[in-house]
mmCIF file of C-alpha atoms in Angstrom:
data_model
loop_
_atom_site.group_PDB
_atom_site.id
_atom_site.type_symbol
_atom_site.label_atom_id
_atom_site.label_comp_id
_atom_site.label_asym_id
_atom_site.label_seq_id
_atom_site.Cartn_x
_atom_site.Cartn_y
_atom_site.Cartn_z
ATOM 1 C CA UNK A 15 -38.337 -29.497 -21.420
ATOM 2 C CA UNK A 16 -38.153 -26.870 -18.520
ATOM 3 C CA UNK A 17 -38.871 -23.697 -18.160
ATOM 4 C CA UNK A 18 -36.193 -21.689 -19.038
ATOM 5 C CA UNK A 19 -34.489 -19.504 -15.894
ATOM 6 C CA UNK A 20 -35.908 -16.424 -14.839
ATOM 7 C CA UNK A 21 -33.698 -13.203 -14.569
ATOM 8 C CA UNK A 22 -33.370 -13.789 -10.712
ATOM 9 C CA UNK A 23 -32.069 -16.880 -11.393
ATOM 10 C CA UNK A 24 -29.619 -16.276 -13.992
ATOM 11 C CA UNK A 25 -28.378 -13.537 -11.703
ATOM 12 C CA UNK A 26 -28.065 -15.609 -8.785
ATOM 13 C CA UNK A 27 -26.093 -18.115 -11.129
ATOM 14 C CA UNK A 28 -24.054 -15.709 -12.308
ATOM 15 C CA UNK A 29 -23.272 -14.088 -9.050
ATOM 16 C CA UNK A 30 -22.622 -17.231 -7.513
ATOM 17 C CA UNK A 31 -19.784 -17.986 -10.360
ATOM 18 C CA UNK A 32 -18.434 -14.595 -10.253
ATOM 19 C CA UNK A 33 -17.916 -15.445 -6.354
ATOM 20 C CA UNK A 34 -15.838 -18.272 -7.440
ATOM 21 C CA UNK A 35 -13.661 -16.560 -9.968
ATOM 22 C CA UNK A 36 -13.214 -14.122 -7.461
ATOM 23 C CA UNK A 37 -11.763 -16.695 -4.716
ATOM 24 C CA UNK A 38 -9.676 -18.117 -7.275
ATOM 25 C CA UNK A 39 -8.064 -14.593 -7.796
ATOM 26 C CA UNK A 40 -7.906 -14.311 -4.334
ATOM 27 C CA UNK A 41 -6.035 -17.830 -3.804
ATOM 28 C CA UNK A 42 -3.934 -16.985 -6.938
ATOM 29 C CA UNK A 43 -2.293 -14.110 -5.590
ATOM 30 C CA UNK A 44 -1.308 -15.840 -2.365
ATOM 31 C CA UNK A 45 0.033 -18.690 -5.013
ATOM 32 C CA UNK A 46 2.169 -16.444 -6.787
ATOM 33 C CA UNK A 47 3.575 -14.693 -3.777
ATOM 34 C CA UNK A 48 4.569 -18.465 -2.275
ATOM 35 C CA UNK A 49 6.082 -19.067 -5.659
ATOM 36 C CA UNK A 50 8.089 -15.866 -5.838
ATOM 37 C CA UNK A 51 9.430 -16.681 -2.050
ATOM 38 C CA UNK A 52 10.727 -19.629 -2.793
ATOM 39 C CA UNK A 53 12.354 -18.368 -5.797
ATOM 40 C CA UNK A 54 13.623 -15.635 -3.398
ATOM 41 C CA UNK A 55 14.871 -18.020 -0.035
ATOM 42 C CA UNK A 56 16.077 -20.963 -2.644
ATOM 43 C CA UNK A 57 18.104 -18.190 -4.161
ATOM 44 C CA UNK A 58 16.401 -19.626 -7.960
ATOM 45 C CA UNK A 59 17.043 -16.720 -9.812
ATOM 46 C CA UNK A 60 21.410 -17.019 -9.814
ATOM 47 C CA UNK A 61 20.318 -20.121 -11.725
ATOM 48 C CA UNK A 62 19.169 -18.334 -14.242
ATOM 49 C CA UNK A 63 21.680 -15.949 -14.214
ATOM 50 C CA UNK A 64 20.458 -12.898 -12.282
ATOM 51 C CA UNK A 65 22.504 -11.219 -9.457
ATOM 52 C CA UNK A 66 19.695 -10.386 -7.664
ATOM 53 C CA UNK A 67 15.830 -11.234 -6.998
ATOM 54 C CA UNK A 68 14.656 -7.371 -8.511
ATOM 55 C CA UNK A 69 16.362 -8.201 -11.501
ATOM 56 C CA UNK A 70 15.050 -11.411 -12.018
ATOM 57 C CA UNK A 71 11.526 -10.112 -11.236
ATOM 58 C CA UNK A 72 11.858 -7.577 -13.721
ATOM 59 C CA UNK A 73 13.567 -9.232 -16.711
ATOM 60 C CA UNK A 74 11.312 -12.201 -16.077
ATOM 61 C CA UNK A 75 8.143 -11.545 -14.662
ATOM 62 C CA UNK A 76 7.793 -7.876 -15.865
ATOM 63 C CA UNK A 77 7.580 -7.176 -11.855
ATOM 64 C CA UNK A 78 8.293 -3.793 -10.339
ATOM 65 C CA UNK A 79 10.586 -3.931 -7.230
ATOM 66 C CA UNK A 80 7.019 -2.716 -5.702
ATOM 67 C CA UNK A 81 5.389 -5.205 -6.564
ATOM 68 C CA UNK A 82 7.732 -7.643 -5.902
ATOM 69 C CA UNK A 83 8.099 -6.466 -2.160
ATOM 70 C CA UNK A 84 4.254 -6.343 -1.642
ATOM 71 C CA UNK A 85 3.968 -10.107 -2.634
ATOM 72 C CA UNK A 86 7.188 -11.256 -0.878
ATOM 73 C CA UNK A 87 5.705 -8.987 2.627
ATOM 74 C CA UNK A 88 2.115 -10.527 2.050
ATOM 75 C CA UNK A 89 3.391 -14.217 1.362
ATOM 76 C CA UNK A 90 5.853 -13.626 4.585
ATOM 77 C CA UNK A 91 2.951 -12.145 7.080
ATOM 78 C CA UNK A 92 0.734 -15.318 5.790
ATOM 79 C CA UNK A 93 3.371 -17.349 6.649
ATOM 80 C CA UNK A 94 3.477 -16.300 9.943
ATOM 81 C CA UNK A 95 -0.270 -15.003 11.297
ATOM 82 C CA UNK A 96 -2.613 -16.700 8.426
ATOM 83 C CA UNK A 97 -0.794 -20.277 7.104
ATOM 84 C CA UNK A 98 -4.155 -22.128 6.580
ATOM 85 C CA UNK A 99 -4.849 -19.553 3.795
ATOM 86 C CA UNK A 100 -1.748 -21.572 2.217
ATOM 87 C CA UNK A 101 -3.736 -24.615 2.217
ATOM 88 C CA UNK A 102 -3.734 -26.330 -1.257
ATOM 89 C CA UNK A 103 -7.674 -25.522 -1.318
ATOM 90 C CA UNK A 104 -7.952 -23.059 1.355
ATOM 91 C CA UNK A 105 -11.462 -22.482 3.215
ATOM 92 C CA UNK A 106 -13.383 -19.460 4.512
ATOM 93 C CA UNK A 107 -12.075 -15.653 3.886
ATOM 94 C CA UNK A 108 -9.550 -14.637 2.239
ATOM 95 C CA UNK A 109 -9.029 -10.951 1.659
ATOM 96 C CA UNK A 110 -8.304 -8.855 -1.555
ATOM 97 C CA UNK A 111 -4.893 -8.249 -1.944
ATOM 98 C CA UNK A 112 -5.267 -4.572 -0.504
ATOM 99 C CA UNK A 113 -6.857 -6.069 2.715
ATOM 100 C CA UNK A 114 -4.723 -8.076 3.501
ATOM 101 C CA UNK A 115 -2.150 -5.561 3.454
ATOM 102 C CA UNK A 116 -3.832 -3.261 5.568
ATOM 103 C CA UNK A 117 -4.827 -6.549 8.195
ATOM 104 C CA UNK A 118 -1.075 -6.896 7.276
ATOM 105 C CA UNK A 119 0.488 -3.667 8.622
ATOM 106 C CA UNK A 120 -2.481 -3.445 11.344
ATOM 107 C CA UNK A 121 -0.903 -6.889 13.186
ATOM 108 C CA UNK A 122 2.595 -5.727 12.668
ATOM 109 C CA UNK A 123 1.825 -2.070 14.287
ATOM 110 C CA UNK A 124 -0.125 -4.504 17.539
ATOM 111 C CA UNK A 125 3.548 -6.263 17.849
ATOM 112 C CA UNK A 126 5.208 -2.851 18.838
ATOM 113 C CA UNK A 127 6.075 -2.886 22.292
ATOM 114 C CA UNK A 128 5.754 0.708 22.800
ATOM 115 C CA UNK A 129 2.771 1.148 21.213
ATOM 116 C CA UNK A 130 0.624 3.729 23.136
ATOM 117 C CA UNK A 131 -2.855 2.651 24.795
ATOM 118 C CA UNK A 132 -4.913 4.936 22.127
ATOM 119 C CA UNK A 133 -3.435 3.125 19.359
ATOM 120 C CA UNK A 134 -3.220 -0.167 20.098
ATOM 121 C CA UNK A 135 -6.964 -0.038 21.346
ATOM 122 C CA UNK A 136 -7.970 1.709 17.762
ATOM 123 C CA UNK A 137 -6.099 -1.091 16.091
ATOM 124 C CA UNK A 138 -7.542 -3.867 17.566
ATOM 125 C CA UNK A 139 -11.039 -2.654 17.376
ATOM 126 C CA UNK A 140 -10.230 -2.487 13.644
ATOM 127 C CA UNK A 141 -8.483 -5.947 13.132
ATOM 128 C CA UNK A 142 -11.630 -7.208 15.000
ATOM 129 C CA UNK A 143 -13.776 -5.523 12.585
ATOM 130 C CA UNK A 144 -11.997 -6.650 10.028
ATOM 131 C CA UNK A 145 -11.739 -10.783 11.467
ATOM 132 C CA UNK A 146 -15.596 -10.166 12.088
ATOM 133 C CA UNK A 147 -16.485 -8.743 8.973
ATOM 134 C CA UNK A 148 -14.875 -11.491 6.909
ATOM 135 C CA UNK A 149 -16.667 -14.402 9.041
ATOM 136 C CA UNK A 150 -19.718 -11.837 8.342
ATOM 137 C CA UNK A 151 -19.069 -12.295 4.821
ATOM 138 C CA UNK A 152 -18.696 -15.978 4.942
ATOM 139 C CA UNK A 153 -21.645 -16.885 6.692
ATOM 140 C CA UNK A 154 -23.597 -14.956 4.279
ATOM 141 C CA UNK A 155 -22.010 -16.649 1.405
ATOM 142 C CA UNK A 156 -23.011 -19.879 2.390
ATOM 143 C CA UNK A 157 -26.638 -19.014 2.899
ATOM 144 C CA UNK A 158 -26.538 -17.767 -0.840
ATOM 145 C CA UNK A 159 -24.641 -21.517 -1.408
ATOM 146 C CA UNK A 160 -27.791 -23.024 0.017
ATOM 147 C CA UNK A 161 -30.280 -21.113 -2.059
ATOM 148 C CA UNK A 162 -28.213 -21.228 -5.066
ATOM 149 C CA UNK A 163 -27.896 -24.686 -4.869
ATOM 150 C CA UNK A 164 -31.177 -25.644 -7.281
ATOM 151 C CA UNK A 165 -29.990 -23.153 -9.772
ATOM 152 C CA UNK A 166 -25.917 -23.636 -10.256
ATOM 153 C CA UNK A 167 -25.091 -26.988 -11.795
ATOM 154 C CA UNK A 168 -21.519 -27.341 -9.643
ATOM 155 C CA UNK A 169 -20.448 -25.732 -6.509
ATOM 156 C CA UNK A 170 -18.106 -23.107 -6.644
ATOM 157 C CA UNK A 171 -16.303 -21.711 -3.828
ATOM 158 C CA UNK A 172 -16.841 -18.748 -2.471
ATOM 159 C CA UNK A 173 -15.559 -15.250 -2.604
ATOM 160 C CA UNK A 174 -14.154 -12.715 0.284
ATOM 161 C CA UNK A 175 -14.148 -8.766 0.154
ATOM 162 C CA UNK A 176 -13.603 -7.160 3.422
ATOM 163 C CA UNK A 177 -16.097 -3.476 3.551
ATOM 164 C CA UNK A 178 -14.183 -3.545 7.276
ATOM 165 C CA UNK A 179 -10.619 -1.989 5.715
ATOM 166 C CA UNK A 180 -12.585 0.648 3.468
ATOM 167 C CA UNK A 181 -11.859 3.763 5.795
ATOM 168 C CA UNK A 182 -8.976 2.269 7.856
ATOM 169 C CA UNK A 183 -6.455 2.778 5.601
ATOM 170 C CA UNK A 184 -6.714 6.475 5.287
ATOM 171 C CA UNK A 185 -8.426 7.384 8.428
ATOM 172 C CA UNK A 186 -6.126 10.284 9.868
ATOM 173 C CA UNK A 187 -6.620 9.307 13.506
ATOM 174 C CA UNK A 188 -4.694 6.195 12.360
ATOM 175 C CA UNK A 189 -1.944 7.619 10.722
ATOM 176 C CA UNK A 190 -1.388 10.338 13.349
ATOM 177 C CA UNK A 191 -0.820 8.734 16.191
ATOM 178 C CA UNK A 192 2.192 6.976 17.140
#
C-alpha cells in the first residue's frame, strides 16, 4: 500500500477537478443558450402552445425576459465572432458568462463606424487584454495539467476566468465616452 496523499496533493487534485466542473459550467451555458435559439429561430415554442418566446421561457423554463435576452445575445455574438466555442467539446478559454458579455458588447462597440479614435483605441487595448489574458490563463492551466498529472486519476478539462474584464465593465472612462 502507498502512502496516502499529502495536503498539497489533495489540493492540487481537488483544484484540478474544480477546474473541470468549472469548464463544464462554462460549456453548459453556451449549451443552453444554442438550445434556447433554436427554440427561438425554429419558432418551437407555438408548438407548445405559446404566442411568443418570453412566454414560453417563463411558463417553461422559469426564465426572466432578462435572462432570456442575455442567453439569446451571447449564443448570437458566439455565433458570429467565437463559433469554435460551439464545438461539441470545445478547447482552450472560454469565459464566465459575465465576460463574455462584456468581450460581447466590447466587439459590438469596435463595429461602430463612427466610433471616435479615443474609444476605439481604449477598446481594443481591452479586448486584447482580455484575448491575452485568457491564452494567459490557458497556458497556465496546462502547466498545472502536467504537474497534476501523477496525482489526478483522469484528465479533466480545464477551466477559464478572465481577471482582464474585472475593471472594464465599470471603468467611467469607458462609459463616458462616445
Amino acid at each position: 500500500m502507498g502512502r496516502p496523499p499529502s495536503p498539497a496533493q489533495r489540493a492540487v487534485q481537488i483544484t484540478f477537478v474544480l477546474k473541470g466542473h468549472l469548464k463544464n459550467v462554462q460549456v453548459a451555458y453556451i449549451r443552453v443558450a444554442a438550445l434556447l435559439a433554436r427554440v427561438r429561430d425554429e419558432k418551437l415554442y407555438r408548438a407548445l402552445g405559446h404566442a411568443t418566446m418570453d412566454d414560453y421561457a417563463a411558463a417553461r423554463l422559469r426564465l426572466q425576459h432578462a435572462q432570456l435576452y442575455r442567453y439569446l445575445a451571447v449564443y448570437d455574438w458566439i455565433r458570429e465572432f467565437h463559433r469554435p466555442w460551439l464545438a461539441r467539446r470545445p478547447k482552450g478559454f472560454i469565459p464566465e458568462l459575465t465576460d463574455a458579455q462584456a468581450l460581447m458588447w466590447i466587439e459590438h462597440r469596435l463595429r461602430d463606424p463612427h466610433l471616435s479614435d479615443g474609444l476605439r483605441t481604449e477598446l481594443e487595448r481591452l479586448r486584447a487584454k482580455a484575448l491575452a489574458s485568457s491564452r494567459k490563463h490557458a497556458s497556465r492551466d496546462a502547466g498545472t495539467r502536467r504537474r497534476c498529472a501523477p496525482f489526478c486519476a483522469r484528465s479533466a478539462p480545464r477551466a477559464g476566468g478572465s481577471p482582464a474584464f474585472r475593471g472594464c465593465r465599470r471603468s467611467p472612462s469607458i462609459h463616458s465616452m462616445h
